CSV table of N, CA, C and O in Angstrom, one decimal:
chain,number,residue,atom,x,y,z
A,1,UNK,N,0.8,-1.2,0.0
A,1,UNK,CA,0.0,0.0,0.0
A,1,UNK,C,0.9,1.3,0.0
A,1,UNK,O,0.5,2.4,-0.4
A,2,UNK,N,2.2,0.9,0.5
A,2,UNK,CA,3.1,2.2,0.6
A,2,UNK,C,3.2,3.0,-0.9
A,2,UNK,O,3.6,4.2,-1.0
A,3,UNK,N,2.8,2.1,-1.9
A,3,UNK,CA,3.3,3.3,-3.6
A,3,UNK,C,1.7,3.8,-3.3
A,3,UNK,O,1.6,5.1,-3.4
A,4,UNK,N,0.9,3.3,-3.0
A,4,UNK,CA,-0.3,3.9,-3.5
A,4,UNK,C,-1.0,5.3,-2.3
A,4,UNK,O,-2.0,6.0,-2.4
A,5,UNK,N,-0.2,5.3,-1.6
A,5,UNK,CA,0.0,6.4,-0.6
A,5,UNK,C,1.0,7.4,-0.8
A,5,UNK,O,0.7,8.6,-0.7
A,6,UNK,N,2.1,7.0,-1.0
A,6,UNK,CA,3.3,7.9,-1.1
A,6,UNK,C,2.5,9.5,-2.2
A,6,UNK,O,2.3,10.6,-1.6
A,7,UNK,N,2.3,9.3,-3.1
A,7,UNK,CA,2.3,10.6,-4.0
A,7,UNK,C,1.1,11.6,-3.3
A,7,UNK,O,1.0,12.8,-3.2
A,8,UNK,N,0.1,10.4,-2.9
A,8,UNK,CA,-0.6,11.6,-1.8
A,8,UNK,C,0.0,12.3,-0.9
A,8,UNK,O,-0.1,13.5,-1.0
A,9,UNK,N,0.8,11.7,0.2
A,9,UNK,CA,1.4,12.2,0.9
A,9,UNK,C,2.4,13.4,0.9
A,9,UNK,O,2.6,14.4,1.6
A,10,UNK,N,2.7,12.7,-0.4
A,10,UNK,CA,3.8,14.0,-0.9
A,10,UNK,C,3.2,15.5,-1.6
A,10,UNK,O,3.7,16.6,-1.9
A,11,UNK,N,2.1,15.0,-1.7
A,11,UNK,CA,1.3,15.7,-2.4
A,11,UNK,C,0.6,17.1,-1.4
A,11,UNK,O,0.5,18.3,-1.5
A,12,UNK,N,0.2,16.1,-0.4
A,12,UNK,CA,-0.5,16.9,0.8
A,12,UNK,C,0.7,17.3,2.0
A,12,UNK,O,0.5,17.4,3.2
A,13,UNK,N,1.8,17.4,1.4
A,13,UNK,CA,3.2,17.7,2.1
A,13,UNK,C,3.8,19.3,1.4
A,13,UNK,O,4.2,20.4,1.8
A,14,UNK,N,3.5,18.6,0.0
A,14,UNK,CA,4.1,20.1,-1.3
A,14,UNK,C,3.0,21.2,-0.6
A,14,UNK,O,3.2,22.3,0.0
A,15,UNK,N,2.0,20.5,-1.0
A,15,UNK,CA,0.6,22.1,-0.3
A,15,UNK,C,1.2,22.6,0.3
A,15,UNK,O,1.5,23.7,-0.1
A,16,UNK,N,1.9,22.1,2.0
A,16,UNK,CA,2.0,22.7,3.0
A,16,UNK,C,3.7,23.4,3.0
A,16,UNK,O,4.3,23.9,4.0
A,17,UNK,N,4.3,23.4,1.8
A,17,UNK,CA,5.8,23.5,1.4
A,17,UNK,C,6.6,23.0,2.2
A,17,UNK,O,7.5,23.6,2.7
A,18,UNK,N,6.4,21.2,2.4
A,18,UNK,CA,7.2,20.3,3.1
A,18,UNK,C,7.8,19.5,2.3
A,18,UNK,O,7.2,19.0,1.3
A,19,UNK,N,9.1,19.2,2.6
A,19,UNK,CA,10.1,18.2,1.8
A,19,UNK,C,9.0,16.7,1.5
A,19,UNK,O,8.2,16.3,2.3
A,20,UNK,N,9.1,16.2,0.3
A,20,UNK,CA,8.4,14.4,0.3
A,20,UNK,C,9.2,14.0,1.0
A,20,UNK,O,10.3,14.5,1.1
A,21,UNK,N,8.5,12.5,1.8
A,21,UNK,CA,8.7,11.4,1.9
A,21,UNK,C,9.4,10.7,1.0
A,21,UNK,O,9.5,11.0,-0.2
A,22,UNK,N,10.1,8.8,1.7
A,22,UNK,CA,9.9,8.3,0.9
A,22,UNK,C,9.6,6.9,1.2
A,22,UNK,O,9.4,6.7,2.4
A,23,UNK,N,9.6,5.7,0.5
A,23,UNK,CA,9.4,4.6,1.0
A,23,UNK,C,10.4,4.1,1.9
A,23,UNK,O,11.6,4.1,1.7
A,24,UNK,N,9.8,3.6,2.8
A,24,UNK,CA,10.6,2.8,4.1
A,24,UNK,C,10.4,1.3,3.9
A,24,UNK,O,9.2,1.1,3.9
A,25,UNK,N,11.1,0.1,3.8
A,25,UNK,CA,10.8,-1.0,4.4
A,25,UNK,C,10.8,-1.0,5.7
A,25,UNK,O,9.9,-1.6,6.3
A,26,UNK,N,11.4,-0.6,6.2
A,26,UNK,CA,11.2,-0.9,7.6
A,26,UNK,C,10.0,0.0,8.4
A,26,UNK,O,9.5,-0.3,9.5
A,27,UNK,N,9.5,1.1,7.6
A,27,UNK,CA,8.0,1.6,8.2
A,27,UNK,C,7.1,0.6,7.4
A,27,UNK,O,6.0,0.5,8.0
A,28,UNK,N,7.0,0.0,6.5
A,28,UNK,CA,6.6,-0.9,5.9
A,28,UNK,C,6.3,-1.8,6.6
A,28,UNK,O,5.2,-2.1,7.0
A,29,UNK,N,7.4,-2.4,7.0
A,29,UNK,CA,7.3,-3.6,7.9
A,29,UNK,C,6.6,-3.2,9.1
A,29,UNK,O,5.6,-3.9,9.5
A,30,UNK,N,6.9,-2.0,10.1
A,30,UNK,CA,5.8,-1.9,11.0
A,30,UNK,C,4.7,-1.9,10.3
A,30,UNK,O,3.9,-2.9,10.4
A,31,UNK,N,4.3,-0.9,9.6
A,31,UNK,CA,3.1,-0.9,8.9
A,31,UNK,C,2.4,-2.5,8.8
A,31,UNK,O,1.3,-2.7,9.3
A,32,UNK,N,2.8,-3.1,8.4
A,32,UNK,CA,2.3,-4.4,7.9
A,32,UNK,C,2.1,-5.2,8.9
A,32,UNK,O,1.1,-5.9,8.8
A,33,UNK,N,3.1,-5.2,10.2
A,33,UNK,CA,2.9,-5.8,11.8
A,33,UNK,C,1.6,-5.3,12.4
A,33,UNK,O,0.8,-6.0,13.0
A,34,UNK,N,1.5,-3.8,12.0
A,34,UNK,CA,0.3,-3.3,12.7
A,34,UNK,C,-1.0,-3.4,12.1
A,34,UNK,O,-1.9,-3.3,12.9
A,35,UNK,N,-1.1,-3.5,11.2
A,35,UNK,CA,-2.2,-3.9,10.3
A,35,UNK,C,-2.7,-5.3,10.6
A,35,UNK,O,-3.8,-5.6,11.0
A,36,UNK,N,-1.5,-6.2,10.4
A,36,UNK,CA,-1.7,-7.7,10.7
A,36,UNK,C,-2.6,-7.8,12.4
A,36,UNK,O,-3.7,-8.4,12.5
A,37,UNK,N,-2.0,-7.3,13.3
A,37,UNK,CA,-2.5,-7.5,14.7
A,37,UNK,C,-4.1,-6.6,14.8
A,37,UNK,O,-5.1,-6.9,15.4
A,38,UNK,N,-3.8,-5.8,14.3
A,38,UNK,CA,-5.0,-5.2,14.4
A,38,UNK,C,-6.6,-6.1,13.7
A,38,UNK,O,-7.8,-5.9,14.1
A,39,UNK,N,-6.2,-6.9,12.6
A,39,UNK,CA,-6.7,-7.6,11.8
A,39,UNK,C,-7.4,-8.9,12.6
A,39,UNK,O,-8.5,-9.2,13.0
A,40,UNK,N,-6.4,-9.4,12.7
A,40,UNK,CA,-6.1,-10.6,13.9
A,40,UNK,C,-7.5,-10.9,15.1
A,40,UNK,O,-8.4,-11.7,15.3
A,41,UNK,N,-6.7,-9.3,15.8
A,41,UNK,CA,-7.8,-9.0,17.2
A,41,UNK,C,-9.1,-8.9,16.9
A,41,UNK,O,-10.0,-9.1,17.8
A,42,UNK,N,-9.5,-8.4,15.2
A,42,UNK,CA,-11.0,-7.6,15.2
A,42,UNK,C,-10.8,-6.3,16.1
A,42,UNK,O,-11.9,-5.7,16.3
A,43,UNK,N,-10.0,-5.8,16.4
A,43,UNK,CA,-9.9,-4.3,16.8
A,43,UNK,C,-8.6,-3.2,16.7
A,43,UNK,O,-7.4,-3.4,16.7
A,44,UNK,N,-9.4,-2.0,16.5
A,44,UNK,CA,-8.2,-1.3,16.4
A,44,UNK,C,-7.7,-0.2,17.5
A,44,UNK,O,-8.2,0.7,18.1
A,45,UNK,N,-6.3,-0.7,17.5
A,45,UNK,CA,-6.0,-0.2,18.5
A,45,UNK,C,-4.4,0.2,18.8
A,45,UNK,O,-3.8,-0.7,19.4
A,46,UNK,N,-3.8,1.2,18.6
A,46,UNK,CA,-2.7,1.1,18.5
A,46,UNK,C,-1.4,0.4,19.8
A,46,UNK,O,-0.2,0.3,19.7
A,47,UNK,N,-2.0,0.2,20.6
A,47,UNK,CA,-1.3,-1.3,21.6
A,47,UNK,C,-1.6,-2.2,21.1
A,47,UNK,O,-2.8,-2.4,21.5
A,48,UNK,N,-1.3,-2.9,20.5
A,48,UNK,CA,-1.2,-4.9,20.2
A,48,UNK,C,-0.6,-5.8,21.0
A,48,UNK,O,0.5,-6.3,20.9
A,49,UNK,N,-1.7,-6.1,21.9
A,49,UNK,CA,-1.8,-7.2,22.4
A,49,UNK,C,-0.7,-6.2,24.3
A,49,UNK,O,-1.5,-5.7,25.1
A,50,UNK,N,0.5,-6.2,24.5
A,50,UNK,CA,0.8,-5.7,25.9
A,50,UNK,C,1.9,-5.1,25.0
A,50,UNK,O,2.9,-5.4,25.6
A,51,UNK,N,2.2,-4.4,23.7
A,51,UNK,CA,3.3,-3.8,22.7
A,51,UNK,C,2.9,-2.5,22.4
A,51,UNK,O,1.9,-2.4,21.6
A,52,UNK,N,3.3,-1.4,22.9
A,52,UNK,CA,3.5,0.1,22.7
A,52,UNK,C,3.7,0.1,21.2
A,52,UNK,O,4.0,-0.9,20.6
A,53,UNK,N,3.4,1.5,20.6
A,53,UNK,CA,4.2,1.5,20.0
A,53,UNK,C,5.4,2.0,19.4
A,53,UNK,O,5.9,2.0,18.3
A,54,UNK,N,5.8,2.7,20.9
A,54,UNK,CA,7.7,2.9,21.1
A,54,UNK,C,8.1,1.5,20.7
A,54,UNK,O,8.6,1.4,19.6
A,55,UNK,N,7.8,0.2,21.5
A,55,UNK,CA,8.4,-0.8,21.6
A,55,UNK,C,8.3,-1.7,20.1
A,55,UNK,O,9.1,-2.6,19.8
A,56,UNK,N,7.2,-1.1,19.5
A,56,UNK,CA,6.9,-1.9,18.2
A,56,UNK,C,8.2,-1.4,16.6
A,56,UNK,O,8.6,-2.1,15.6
A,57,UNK,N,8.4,-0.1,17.1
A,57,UNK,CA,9.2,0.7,16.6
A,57,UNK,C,11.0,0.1,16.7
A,57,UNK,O,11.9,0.1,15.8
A,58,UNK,N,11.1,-0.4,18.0
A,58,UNK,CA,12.5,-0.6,18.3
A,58,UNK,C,12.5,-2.3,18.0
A,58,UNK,O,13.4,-3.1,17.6
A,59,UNK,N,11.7,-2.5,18.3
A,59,UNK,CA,11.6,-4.3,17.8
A,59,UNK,C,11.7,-4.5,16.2
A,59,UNK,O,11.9,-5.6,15.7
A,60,UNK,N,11.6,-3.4,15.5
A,60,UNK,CA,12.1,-2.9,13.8
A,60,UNK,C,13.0,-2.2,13.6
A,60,UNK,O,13.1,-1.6,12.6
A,61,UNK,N,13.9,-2.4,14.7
A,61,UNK,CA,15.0,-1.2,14.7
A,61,UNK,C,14.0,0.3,13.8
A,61,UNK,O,14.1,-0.1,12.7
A,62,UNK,N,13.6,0.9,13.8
A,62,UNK,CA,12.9,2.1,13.7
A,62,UNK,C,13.1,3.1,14.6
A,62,UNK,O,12.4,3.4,15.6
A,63,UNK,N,14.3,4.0,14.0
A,63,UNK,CA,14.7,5.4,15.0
A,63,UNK,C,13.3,6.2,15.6
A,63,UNK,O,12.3,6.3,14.9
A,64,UNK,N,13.5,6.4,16.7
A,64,UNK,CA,12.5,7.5,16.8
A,64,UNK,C,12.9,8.8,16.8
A,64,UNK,O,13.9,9.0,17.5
A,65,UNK,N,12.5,9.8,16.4
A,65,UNK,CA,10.9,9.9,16.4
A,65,UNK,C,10.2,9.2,15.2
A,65,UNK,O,10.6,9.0,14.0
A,66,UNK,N,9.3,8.8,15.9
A,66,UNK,CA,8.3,8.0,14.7
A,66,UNK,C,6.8,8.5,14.8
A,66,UNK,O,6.7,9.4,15.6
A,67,UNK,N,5.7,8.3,14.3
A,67,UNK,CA,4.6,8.4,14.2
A,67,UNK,C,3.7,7.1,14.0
A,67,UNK,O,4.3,6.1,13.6
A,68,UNK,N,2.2,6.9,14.0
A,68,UNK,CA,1.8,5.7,13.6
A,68,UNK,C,0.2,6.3,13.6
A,68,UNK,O,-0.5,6.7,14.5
A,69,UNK,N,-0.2,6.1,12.1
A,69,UNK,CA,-2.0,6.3,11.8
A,69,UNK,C,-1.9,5.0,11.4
A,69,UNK,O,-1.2,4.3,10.7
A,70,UNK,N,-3.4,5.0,12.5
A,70,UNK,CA,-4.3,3.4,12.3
A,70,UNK,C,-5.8,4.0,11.6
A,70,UNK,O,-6.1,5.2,11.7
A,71,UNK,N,-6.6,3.0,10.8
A,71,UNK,CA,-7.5,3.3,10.5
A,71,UNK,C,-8.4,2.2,10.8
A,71,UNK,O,-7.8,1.4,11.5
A,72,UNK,N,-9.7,1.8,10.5
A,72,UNK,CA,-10.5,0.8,10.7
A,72,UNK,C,-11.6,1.3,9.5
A,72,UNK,O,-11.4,2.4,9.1
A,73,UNK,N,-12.6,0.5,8.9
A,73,UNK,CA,-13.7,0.1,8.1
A,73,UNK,C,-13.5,1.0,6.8
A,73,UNK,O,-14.4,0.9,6.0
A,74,UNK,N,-12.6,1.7,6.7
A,74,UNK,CA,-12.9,2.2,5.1
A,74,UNK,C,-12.4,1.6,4.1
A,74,UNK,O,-11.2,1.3,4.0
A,75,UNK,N,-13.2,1.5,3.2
A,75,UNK,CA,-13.4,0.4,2.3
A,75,UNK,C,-11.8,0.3,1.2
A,75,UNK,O,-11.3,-0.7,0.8
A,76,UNK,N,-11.3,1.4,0.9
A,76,UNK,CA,-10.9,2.0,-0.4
A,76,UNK,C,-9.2,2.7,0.7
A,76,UNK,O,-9.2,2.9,1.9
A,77,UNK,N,-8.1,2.9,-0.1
A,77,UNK,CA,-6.9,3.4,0.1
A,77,UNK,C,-7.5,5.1,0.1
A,77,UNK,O,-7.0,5.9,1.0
A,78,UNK,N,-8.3,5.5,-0.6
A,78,UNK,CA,-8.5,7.2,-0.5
A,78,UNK,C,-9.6,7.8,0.1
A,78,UNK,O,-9.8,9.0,0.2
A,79,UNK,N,-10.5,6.3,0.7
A,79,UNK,CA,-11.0,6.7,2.1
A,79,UNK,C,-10.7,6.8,3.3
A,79,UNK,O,-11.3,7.3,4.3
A,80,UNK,N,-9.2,5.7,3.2
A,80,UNK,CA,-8.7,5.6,4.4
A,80,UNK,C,-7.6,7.0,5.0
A,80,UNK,O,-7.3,7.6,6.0
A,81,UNK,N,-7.2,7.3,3.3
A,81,UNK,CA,-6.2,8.8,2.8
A,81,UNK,C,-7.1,10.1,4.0
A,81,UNK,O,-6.8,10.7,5.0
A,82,UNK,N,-8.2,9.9,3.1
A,82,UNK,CA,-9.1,11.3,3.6
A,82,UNK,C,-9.6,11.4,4.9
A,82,UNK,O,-9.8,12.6,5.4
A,83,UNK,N,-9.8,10.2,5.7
A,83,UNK,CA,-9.9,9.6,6.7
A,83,UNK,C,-8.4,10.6,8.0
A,83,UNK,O,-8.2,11.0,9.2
A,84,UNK,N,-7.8,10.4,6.9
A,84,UNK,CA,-6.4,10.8,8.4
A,84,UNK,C,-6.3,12.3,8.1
A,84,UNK,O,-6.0,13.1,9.0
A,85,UNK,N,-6.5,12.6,6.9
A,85,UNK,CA,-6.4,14.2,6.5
A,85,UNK,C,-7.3,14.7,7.4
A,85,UNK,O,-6.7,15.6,8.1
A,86,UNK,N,-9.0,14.5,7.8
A,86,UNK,CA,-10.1,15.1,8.3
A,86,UNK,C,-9.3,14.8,10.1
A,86,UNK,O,-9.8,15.5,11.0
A,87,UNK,N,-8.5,14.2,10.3
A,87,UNK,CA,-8.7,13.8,11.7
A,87,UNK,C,-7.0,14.9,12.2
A,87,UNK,O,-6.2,14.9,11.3
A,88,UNK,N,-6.8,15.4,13.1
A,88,UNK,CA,-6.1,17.0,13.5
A,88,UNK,C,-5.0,16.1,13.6
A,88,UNK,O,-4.2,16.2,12.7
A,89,UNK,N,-4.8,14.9,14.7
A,89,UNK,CA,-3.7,14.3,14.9
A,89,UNK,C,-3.4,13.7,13.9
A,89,UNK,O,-2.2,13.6,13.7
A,90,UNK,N,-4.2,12.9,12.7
A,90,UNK,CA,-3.2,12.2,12.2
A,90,UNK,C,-2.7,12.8,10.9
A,90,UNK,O,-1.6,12.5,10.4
A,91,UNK,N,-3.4,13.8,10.5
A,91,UNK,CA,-2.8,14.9,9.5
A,91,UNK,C,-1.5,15.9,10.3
A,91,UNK,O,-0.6,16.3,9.5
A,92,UNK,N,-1.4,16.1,11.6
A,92,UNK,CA,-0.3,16.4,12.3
A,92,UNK,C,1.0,15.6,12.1
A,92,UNK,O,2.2,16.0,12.4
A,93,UNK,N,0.7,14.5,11.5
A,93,UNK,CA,1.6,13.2,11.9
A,93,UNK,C,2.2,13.0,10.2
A,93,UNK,O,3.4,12.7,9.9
A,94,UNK,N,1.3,13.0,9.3
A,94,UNK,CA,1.5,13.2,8.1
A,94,UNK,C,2.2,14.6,7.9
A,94,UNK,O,3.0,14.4,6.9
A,95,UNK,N,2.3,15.6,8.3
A,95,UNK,CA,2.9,16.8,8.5
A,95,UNK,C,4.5,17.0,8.8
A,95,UNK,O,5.3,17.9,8.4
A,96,UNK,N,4.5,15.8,9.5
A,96,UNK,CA,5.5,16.1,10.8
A,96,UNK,C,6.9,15.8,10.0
A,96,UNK,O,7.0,15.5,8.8
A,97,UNK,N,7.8,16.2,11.0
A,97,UNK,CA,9.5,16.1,10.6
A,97,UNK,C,9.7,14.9,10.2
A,97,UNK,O,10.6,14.4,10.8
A,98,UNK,N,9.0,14.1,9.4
A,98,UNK,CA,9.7,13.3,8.8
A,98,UNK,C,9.9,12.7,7.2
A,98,UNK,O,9.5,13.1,6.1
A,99,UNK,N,10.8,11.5,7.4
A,99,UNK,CA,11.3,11.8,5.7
A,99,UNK,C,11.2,10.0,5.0
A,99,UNK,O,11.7,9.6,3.9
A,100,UNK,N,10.4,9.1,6.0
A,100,UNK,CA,10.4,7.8,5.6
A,100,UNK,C,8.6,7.5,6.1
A,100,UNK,O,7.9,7.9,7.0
A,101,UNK,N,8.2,6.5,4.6
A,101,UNK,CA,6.9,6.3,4.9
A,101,UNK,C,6.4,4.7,4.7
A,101,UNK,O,6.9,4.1,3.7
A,102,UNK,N,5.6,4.2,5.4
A,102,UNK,CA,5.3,2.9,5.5
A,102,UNK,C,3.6,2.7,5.6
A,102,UNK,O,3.1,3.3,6.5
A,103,UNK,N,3.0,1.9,4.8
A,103,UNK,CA,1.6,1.8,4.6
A,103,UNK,C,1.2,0.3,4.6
A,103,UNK,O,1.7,-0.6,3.9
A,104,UNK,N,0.4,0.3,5.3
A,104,UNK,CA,-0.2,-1.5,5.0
A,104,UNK,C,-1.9,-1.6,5.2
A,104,UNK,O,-2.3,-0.5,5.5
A,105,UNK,N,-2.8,-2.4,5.0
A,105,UNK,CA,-3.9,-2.9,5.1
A,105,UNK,C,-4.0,-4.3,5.2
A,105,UNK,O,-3.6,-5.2,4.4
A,106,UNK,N,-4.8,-4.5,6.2
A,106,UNK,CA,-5.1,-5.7,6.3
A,106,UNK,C,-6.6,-6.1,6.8
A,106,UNK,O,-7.1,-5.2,7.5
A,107,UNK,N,-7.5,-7.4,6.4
A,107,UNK,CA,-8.4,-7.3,6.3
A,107,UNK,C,-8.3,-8.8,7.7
A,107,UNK,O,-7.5,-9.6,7.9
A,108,UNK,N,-10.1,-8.4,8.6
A,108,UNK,CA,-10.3,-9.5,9.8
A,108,UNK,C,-11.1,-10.5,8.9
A,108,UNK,O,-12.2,-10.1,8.3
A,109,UNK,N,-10.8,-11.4,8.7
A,109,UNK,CA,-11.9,-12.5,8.7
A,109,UNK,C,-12.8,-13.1,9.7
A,109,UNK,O,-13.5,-14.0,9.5
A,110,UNK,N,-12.6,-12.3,10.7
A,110,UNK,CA,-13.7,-12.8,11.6
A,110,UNK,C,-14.7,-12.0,11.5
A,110,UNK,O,-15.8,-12.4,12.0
A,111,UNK,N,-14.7,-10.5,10.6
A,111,UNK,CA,-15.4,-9.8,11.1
A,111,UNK,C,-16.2,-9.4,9.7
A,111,UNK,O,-16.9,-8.4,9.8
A,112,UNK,N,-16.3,-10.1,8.3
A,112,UNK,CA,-16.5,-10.1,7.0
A,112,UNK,C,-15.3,-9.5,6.5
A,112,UNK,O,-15.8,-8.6,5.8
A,113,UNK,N,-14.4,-9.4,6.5
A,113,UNK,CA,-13.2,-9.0,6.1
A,113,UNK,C,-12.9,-7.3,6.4
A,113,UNK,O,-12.2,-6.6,5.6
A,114,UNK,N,-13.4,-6.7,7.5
A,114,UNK,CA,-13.2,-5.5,7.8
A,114,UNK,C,-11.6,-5.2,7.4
A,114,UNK,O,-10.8,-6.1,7.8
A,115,UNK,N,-11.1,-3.9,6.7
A,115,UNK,CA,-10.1,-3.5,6.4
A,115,UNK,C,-9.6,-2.6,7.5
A,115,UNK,O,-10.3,-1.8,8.0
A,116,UNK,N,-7.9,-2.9,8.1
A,116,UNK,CA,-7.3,-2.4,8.6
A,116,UNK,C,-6.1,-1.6,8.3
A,116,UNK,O,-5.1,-2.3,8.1
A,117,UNK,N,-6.0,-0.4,8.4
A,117,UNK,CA,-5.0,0.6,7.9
A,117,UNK,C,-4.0,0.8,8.9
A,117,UNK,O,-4.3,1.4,9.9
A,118,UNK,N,-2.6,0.2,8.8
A,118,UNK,CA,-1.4,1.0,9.0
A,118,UNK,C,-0.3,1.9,8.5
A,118,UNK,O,0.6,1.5,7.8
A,119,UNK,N,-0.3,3.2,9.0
A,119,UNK,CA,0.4,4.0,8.1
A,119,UNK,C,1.5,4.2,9.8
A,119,UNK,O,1.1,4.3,10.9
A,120,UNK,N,3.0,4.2,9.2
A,120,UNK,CA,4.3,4.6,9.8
A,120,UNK,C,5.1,5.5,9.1
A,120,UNK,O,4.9,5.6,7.9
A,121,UNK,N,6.0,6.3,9.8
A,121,UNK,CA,6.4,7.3,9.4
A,121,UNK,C,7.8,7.7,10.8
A,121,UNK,O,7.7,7.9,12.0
A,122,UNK,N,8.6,7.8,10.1
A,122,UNK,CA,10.2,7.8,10.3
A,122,UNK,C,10.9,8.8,10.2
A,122,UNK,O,10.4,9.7,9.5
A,123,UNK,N,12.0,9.1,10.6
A,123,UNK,CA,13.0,10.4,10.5
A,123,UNK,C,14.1,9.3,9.3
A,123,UNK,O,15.1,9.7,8.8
């Protein structure tokens, strides 16, 4: 999900006259950890299971400062986009001093396949 995010990002970065992002595997990989657990549980929440997400970050070697937008039920990558734009903190976080980006989705099967959004973001 990270290419299909990145040019937004960068996009709603240029508006604000901020340097782009770029892809991270390793915000990737959290991304994709956090998605997965969130999927898993049927809930979203950014603690997974008794794991911070300071500690989810260093368990990826992932410098901090970091950031982390979670989403839940929107169907589509540019509902989940618009979703973090409308919300103060996670457009703050999309904003913020950093220069690495990581995106994932994952869907619960317990729950009809409810879609879960992880977006990470890196110095």
């Amino acid at each position: 999900m990270t290419a299909t995010f990145l040019p937004w990002v960068n996009e709603l970065r240029q508006s604000r006259g901020l340097p782009p992002v770029s892809a991270s595997r390793a915000c990737t990989a959290v991304a994709v950890d956090q998605a997965s657990r969130m999927a898993l549980a049927d809930k979203m929440n950014h603690i997974t299971g008794s794991e911070a997400v300071a500690a989810r970050f260093k368990r990826n070697d992932l410098p901090l400062p970091a950031a982390e937008n979670i989403a839940m039920h929107q169907a589509t990558p540019e509902r989940a986009f618009q979703a973090w734009v409308n919300s103060p903190g996670h457009l703050k976080n999309m904003l913020g001093n950093y220069s690495h980006l990581g995106v994932a989705k994952a869907a619960s099967p317990n729950s009809g396949n409810t879609p879960f959004w992880s977006m990470c973001l890196s110095q």
